[in-house]
Coordinates of C-alpha atoms in Angstrom, one line a residue:
X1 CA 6.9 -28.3 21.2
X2 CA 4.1 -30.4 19.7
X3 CA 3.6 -33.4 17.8
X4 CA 3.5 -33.0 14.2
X5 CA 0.2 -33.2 12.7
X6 CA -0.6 -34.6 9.2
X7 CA -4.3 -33.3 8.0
X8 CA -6.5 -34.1 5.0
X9 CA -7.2 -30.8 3.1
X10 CA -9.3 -29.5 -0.2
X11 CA -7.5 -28.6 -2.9
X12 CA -7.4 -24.8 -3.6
X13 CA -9.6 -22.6 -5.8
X14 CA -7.3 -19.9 -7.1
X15 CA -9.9 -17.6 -8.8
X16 CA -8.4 -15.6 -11.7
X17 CA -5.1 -16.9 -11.3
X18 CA -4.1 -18.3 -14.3
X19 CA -6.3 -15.1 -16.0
X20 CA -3.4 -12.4 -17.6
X21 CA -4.4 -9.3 -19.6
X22 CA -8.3 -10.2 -20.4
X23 CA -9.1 -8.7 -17.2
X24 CA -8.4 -5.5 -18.4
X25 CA -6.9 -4.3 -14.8
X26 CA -3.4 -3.2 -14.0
X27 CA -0.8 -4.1 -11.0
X28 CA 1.2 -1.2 -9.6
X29 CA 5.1 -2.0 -8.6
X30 CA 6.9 -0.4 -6.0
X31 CA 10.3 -0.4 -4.4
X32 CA 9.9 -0.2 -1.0
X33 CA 13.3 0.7 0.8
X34 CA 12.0 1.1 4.0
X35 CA 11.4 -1.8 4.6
X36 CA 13.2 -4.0 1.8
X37 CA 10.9 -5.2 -0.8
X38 CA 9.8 -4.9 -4.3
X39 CA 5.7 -5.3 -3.8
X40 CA 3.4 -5.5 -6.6
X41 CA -0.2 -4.2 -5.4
X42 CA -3.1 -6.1 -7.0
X43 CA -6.8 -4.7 -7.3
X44 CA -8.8 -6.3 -4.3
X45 CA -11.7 -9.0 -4.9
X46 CA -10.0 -10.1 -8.1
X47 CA -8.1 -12.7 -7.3
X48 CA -8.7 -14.8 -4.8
X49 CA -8.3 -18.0 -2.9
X50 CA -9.8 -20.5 -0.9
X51 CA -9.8 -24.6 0.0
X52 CA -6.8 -25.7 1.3
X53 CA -7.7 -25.9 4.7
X54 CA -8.5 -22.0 4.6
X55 CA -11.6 -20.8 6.5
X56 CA -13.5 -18.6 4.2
X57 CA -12.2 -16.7 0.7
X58 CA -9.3 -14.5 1.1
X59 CA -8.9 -12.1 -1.8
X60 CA -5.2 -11.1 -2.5
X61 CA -3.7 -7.7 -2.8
X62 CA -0.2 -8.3 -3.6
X63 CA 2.6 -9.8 -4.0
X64 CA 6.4 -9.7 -3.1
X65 CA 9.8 -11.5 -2.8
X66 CA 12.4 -11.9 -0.4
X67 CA 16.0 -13.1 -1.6
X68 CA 19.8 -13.6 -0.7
X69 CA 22.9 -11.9 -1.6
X70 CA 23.7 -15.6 -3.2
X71 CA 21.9 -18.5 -4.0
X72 CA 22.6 -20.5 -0.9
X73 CA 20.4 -18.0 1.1
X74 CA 17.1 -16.1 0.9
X75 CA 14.5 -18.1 1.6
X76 CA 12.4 -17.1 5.1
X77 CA 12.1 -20.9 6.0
X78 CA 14.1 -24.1 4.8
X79 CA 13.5 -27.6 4.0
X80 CA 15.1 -30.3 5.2
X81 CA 17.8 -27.2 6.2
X82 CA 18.3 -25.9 3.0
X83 CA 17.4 -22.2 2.2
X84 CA 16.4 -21.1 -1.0
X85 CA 17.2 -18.2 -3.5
X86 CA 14.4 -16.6 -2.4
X87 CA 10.9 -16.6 -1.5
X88 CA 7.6 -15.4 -2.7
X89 CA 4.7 -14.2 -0.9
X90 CA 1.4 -14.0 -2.2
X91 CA -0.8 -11.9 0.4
X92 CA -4.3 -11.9 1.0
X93 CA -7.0 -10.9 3.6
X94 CA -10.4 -12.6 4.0
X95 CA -13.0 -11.6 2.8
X96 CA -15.7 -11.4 5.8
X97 CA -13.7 -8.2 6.5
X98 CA -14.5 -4.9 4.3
X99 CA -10.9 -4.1 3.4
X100 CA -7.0 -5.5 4.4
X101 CA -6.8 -3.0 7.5
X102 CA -9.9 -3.8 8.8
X103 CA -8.6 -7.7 8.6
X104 CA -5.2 -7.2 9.6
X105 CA -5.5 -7.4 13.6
X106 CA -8.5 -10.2 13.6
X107 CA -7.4 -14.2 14.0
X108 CA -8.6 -15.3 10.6
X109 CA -8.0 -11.7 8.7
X110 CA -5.4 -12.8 6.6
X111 CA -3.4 -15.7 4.4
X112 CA -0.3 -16.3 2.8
X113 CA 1.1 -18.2 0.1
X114 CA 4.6 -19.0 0.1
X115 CA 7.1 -20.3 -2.5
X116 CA 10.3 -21.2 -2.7
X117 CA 12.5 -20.1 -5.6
X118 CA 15.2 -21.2 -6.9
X119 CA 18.0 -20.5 -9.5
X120 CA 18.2 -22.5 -13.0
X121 CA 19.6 -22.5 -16.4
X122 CA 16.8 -21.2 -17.9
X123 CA 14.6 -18.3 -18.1
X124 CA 11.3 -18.8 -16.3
X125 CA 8.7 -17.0 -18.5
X126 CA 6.0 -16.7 -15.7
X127 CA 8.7 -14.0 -14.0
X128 CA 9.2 -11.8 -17.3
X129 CA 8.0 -9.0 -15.3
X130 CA 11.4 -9.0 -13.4
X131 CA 13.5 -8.1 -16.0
X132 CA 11.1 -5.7 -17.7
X133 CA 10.3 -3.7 -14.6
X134 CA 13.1 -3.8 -11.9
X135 CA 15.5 -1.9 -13.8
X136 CA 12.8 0.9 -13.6
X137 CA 12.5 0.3 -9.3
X138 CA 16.4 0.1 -8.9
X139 CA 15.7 3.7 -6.3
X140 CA 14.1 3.2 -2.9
X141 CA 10.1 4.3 -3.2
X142 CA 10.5 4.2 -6.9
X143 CA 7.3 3.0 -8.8
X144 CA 5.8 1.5 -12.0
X145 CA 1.9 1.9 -12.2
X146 CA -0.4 0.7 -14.5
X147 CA 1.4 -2.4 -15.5
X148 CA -1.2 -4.7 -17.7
X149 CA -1.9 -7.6 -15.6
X150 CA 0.1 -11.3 -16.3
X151 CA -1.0 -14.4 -14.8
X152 CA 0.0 -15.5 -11.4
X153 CA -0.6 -19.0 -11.3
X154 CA 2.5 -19.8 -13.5
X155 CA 4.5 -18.7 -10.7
X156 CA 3.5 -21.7 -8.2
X157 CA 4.3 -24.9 -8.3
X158 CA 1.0 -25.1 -10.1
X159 CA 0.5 -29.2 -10.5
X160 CA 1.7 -30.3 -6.8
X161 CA -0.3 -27.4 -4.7
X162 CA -1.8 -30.1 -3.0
X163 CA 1.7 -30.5 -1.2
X164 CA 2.3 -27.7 1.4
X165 CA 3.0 -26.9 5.1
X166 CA 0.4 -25.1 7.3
X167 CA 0.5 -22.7 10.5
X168 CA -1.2 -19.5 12.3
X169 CA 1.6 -17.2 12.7
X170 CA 2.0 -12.8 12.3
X171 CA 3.7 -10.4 10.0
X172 CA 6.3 -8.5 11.9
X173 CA 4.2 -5.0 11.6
X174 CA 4.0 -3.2 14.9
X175 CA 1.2 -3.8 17.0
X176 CA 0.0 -6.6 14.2
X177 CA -1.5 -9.3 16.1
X178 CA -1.2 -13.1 14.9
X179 CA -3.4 -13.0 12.2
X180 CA -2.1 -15.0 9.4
X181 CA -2.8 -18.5 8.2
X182 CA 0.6 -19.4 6.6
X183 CA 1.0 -22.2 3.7
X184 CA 4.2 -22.6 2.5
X185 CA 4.1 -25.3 -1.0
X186 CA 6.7 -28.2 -0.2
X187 CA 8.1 -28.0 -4.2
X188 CA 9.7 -25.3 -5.6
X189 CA 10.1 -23.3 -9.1
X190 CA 13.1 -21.8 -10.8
X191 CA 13.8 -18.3 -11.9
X192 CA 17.3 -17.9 -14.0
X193 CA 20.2 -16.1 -13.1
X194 CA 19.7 -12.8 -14.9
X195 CA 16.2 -12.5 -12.9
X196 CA 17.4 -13.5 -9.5
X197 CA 20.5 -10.6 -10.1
X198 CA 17.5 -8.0 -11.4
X199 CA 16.2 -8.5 -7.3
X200 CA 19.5 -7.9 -6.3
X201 CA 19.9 -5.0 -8.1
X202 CA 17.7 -3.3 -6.1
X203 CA 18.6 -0.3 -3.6
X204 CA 17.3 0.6 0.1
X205 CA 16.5 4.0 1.1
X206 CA 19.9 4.4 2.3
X207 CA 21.5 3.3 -1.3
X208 CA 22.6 0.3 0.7
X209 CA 21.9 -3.1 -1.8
X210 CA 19.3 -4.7 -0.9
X211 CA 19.9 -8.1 -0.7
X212 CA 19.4 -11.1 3.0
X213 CA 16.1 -9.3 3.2
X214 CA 14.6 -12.1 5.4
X215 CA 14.3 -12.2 9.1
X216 CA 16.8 -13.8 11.7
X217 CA 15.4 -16.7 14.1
X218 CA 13.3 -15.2 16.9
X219 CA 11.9 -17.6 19.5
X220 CA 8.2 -18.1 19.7
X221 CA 5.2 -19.8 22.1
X222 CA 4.7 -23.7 20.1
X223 CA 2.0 -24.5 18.3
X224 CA 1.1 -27.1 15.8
X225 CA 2.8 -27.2 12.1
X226 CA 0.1 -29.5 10.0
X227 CA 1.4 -30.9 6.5
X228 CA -1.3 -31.5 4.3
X229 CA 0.4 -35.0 2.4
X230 CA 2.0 -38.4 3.6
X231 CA 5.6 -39.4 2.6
X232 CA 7.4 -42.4 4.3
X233 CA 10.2 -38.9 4.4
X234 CA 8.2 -35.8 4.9
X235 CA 11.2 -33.1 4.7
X236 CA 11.7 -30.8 7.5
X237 CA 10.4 -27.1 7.3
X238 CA 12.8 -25.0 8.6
X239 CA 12.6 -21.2 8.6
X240 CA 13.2 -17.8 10.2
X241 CA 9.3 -18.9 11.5
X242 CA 9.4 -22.4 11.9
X243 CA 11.8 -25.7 12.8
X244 CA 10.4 -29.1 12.5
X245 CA 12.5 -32.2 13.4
X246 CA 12.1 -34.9 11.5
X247 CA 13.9 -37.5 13.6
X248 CA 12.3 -36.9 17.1
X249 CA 8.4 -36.4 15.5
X250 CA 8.3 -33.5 16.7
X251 CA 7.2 -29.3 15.8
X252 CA 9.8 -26.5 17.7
X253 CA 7.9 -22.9 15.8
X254 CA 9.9 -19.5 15.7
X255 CA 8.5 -16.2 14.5
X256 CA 8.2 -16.3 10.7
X257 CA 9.1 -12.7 9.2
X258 CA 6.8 -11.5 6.3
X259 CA 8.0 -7.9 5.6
X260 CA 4.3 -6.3 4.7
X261 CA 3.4 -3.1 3.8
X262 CA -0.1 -2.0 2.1

């Protein structure tokens, strides 16, 4: 265990993020049943992001969710120990390196932006593409290509990225060394109920729904958890990665589980 650790950080750059179709580019969509997730694949040195604490610019290639069979669960971490709906990943690798496989294994190869999601009254425009494309990825290694690009800054909690919770952890690839810079955004958006239900209408390979698609608690080394703002009640951050206490001061980390596939 360590002490927590509050730290001053730039804001982000988020190049192209709040750009939709004028790029003229698509995104390709892909039901991955093997290992549970819907992933949307994003041309490479597009997009990309930096500040925030991150060392160097990380360009992302995709994106993905994880989610619950109800609302109470879904998330891969907690706050303040509440789970989410579900959680979004945005997934990039830095730029020093020539390509994501080449940065996958190094220290600083790769960053992740997480957000928590939850369910509302209302239809959350920024996730349109859930309704119009999931019906078409209901089948394991089902695919949409050449979808016209949509803007993905909408999708985070766009005025308070300035709020977030950072750590070095891993994806839980085989043989994938602990190479990714994890910031998960303290506030949250909301999706409706007729897009949460379009996640869970998804299938694995074996027809099985796929739905709890986040990781169980597996115990890892400590190391420090910095939060990047001051409140007299900083809420805890607890997840399938990480457990902060709140009352004692004090940072207990367990394995985060990003399900990854490129």
């Amino acid at each position: 265990m360590s002490d927590t650790k509050y730290e001053k950080m730039t804001d982000f750059t988020l190049t192209n993020y709040d750009r939709p179709s004028s790029l003229n580019l698509t995104f390709t969509a892909t039901n991955n049943g093997k290992i549970g997730t819907v992933v949307f694949k994003v041309p490479p040195n597009i997009y990309n992001v930096s500040g925030g604490g991150l060392k160097g610019v990380f360009t992302t290639v995709q994106f993905h969710f994880h989610w619950g069979s109800n609302d109470s669960i879904g998330s891969e971490h907690t706050l303040d120990g509440k789970a989410f709906a579900a959680e979004l990943h945005f997934v990039s690798y830095n730029t020093k390196y020539s390509e994501f496989k080449d940065a996958k294994n190094k220290s600083d190869g790769l960053a992740v932006l997480g957000v928590f999601i939850e369910v509302g009254d209302r239809k959350n425009q920024a996730f349109s593409f859930l309704d119009e494309y999931l019906g078409k990825l209901v089948n394991s290694s089902s695919s949409v290509r050449n979808i016209t690009t949509f803007a993905l800054a909408p999708m985070l909690p766009w005025t308070t990225l300035h709020k977030f919770f950072r750590y070095h952890g891993s994806l839980t690839i085989p043989g994938c060394d602990e190479s990714v810079t994890w910031t998960l955004f303290n506030d949250s958006v909301q999706i409706s109920r007729e897009q949460i239900e379009c996640l869970r209408s998804l299938a694995y390979a074996s027809g099985k729904k796929m739905v709890n698609n986040y990781r169980p608690v597996q115990p890892l080394n400590t190391r420090t958890v910095k939060n990047s703002f001051l409140h007299p009640s900083c809420p805890l951050l607890n997840s399938t990665s990480i457990i902060i206490d709140r009352n004692a001061g004090l940072f207990s980390l367990l394995l985060l589980s990003a399900l990854f596939k490129h």
